[in-house]
XYZ file of C-alpha atoms in Angstrom:
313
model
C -86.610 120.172 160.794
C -86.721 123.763 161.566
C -85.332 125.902 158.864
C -83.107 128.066 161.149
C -81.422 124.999 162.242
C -80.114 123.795 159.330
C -76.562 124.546 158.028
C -76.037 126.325 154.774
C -73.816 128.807 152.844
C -75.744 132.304 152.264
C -75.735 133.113 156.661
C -73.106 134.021 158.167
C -71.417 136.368 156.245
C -70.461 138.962 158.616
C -68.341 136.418 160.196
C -66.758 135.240 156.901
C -65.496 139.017 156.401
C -64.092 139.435 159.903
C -61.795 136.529 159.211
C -60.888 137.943 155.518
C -59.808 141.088 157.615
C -57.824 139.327 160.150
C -55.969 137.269 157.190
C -55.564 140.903 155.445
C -54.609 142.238 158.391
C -51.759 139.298 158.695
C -50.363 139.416 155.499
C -50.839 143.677 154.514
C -50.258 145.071 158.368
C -47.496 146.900 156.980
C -50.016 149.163 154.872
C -51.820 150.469 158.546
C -50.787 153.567 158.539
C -48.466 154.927 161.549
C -49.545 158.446 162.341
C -50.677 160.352 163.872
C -51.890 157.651 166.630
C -48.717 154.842 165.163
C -51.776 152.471 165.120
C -49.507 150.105 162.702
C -47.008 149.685 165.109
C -49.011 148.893 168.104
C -50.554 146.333 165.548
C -47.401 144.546 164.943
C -46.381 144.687 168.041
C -49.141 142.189 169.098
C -49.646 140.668 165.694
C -48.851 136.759 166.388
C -52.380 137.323 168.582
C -54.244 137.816 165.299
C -53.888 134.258 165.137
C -56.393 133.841 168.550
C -59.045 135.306 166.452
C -59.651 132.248 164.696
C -60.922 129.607 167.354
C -63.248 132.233 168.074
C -64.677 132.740 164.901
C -64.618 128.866 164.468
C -66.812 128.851 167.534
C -68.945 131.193 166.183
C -69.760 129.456 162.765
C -70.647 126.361 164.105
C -73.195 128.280 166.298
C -74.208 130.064 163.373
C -74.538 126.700 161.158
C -72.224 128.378 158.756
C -70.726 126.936 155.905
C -68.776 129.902 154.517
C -68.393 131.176 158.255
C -66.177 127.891 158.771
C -64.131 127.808 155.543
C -62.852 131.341 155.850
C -60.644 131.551 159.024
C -58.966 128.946 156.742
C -57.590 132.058 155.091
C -56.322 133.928 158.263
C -54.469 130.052 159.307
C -52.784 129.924 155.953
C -51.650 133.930 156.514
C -50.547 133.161 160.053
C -48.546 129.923 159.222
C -46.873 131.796 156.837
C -45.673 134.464 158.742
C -45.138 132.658 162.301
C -45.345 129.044 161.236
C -41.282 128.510 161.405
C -41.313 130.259 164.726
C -42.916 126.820 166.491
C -40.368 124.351 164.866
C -37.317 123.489 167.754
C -34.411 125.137 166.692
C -30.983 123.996 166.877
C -29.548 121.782 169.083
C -28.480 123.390 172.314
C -24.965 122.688 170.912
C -24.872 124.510 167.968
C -23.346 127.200 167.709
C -19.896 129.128 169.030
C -21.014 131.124 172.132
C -24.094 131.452 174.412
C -25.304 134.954 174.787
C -27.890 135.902 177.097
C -29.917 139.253 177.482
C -31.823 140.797 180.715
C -33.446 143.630 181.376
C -32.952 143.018 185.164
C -35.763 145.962 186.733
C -34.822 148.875 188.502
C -36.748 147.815 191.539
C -35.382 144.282 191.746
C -36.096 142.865 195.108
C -33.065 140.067 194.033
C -30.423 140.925 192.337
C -28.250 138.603 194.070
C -30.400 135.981 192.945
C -31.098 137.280 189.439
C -27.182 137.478 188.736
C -26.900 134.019 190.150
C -29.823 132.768 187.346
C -27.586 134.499 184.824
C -24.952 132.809 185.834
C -25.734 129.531 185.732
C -26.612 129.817 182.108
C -22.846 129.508 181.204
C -23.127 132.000 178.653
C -19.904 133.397 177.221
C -21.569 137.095 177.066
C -24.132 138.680 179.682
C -25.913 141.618 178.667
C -27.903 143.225 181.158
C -30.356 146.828 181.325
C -31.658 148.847 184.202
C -28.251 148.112 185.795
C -28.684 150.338 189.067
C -25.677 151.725 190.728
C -26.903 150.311 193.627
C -27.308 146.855 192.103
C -24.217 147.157 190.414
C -21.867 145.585 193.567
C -24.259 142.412 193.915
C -24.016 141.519 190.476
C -20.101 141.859 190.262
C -19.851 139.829 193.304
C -22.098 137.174 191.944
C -20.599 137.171 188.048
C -16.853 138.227 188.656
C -15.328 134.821 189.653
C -16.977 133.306 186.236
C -16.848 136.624 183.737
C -13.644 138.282 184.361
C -14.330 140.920 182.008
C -17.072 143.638 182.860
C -17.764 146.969 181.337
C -20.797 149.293 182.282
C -22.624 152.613 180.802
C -25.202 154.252 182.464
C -27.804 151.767 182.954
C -26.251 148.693 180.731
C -23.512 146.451 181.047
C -21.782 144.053 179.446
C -20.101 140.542 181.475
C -17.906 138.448 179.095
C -16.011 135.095 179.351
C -13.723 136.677 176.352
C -11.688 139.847 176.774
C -13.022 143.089 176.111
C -11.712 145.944 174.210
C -12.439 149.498 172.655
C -15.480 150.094 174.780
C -17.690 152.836 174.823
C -20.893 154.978 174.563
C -23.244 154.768 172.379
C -25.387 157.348 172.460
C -29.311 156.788 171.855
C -30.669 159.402 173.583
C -33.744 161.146 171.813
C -33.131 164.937 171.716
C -35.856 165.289 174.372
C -34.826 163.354 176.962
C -32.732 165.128 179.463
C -29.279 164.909 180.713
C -28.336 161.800 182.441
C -29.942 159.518 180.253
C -27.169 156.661 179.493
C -28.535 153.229 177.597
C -26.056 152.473 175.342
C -22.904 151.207 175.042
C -20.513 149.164 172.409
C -17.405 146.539 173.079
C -15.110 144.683 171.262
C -14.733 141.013 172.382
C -12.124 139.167 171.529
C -13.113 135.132 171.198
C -11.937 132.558 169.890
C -13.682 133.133 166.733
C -12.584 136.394 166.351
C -13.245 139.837 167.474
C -17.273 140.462 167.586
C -18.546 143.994 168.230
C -21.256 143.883 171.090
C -23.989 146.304 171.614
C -25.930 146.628 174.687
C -29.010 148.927 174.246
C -31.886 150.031 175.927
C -34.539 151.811 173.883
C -37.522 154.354 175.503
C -40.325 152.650 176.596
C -43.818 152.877 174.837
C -46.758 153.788 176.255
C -50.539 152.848 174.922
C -52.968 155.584 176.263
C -55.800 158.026 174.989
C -53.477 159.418 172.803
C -52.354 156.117 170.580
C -49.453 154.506 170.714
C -46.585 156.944 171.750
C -43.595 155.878 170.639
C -41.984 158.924 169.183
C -39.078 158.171 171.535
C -38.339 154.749 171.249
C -38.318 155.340 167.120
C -35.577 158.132 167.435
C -33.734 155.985 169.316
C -33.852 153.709 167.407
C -32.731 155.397 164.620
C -29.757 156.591 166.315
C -29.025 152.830 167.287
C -29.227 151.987 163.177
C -26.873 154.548 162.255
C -24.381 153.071 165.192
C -24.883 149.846 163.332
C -24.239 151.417 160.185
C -21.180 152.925 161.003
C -19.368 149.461 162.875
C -16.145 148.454 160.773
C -16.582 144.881 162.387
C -17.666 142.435 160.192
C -18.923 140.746 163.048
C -21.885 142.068 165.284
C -24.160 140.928 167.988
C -26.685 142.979 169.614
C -28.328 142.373 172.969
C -30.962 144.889 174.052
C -34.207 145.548 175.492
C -35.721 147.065 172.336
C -39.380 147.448 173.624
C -41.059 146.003 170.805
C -40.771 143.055 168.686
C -39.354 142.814 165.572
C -42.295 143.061 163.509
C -42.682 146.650 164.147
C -41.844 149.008 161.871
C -40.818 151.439 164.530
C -37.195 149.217 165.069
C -37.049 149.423 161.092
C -33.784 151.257 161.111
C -31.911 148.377 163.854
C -33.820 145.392 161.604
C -32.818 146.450 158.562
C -29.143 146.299 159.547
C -29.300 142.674 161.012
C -30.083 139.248 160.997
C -33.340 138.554 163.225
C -33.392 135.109 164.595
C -35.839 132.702 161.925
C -37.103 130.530 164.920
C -38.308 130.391 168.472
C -40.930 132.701 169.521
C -39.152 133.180 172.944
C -41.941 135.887 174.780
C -39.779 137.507 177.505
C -42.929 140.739 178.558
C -44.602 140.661 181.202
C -42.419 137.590 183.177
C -45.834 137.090 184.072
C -47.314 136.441 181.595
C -45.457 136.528 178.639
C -47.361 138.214 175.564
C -44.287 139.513 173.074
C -40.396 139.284 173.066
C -39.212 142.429 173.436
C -35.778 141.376 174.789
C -33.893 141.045 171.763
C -30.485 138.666 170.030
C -29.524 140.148 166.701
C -26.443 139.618 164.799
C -24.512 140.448 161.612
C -22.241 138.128 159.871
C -23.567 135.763 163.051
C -26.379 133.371 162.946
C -28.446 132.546 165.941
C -29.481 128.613 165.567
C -31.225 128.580 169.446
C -33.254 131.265 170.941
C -35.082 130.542 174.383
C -36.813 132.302 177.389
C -34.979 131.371 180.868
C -37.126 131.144 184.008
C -38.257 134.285 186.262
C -36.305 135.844 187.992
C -36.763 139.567 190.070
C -37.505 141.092 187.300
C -40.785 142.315 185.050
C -39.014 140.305 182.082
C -37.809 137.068 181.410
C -34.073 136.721 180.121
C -33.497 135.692 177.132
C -30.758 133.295 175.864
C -29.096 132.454 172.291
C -27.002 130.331 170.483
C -24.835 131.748 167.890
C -23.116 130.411 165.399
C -19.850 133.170 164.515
């Protein structure tokens, strides 16, 4: 038997290390630094993918006749079961749970919003939460919602369609210091269910852009800030938050917003690009709340899919 095809221990090597860095990469992404490019963020921002690393180097190791170049993407498995393994298990029934809440960031250019605010509505949800809410848009989606959600209340660019009545509503303002007049993504409401009053935030935060530069988030990160210290500040015991937070929850950049709630423990719900969805940007937090049922809904107009929840008050 030629030599070269026979399997042993001491070849491939180089592979073996690429998968120790993708499991180190799982489990220590938090030590990648930020600046000046925010290289960590864009990392965690896409960090589930990690886990497509390993058929690859599997692939690789059996075309290499590698015995250590097969055991180790054990390593990165282990660090990405960990970390996203509870996100495949079903979560609660679809009847668990006080309230259905669902969140949409509906596009600017929608050719449909007649026919996105009709997919909303069908959900049944007891609170609809929707971003890039053009004034122009604005009449097809009250015609299509009113009859069902008698209670409405817009800001800028969000809005807010309830089952339950809503009360002390206003701005929230999340505008980075740059951005210039006009600029209107936030907004706060009390609704009153039959739980009990829950304070509900609708929030939009700056896009991100990935370009020769890094990852430019500055914006998005002040925002976010000013979003946490909104948190921070709510007397309600009670909170749920529905926004389009441009990032997932694993980055460090929504740090300030995460810290102050409960992120949902299962579901991996992708909502960006509708297309083809690669991360859930389109975000259900809550305080004092637990969400049992998260879920992507079908495509509608929009670049994103909506995303629904169950919540348990």
């Amino acid at each position: 038997m030629n030599g070269a095809s026979r399997w042993g221990w001491a070849r491939g090597r180089v592979l073996a290390s690429v998968a120790v860095l993708v499991a180190l990469l799982l489990v220590f992404h938090a030590v990648v630094p930020d600046t000046p490019a925010h290289l960590g963020s864009l990392l965690e921002t896409f960090l589930p993918w990690l886990g497509l690393a390993v058929p690859v180097l599997l692939v690789l190791a059996l075309l290499r006749r590698s015995y250590g170049a097969l055991a180790a993407p054990l390593l990165p498995v282990v660090a990405w079961a960990a970390l996203f393994g509870g996100l495949l298990l079903p979560g609660g029934a679809p009847g668990d749970g006080d309230l259905t809440a669902v969140q949409h960031n509906v596009s600017d250019v929608n050719p449909d919003p007649s026919g996105t605010a009709r997919a909303l509505r069908d959900t049944g949800a007891g609170l609809v939460a929707v971003e890039e809410l053009m004034p122009a848009a604005l009449p097809a989606f009250q015609a299509v919602l009113g009859a069902d959600y008698p209670y409405r209340a817009t800001q800028g660019t969000v809005g807010l369609w309830s089952k339950y009545p809503l009360s002390d509503v206003r701005k929230v303002d999340i505008k980075p210091e740059a951005i210039g007049y006009g600029w209107d993504r936030g907004m706060r409401a009390t609704a009153r269910t039959p739980q009990g009053e829950v304070a509900v935030y609708v929030a939009h935060l700056p896009s991100v852009r990935l370009g020769l530069g890094g990852f430019r988030a500055q914006w998005r990160n002040e925002s976010a800030v000013l979003l946490g210290e909104a948190l921070a500040a709510e007397p309600l015991d009670r909170v749920v938050l529905l926004g389009d937070l441009n990032s997932t929850l694993d980055d460090r950049g929504l740090d300030p917003v995460t810290s102050r709630l409960t992120r949902p423990d299962t579901d991996l719900a992708f909502s960006w690009p509708a297309g083809l969805p690669l991360a859930r940007i389109d975000q259900i937090l809550t305080r004092s709340a637990k969400v049992t049922h998260l879920w992507s809904l079908p495509a509608t107009g929009s670049d994103h899919l909506p995303v629904a929840a169950r919540i348990k008050l």
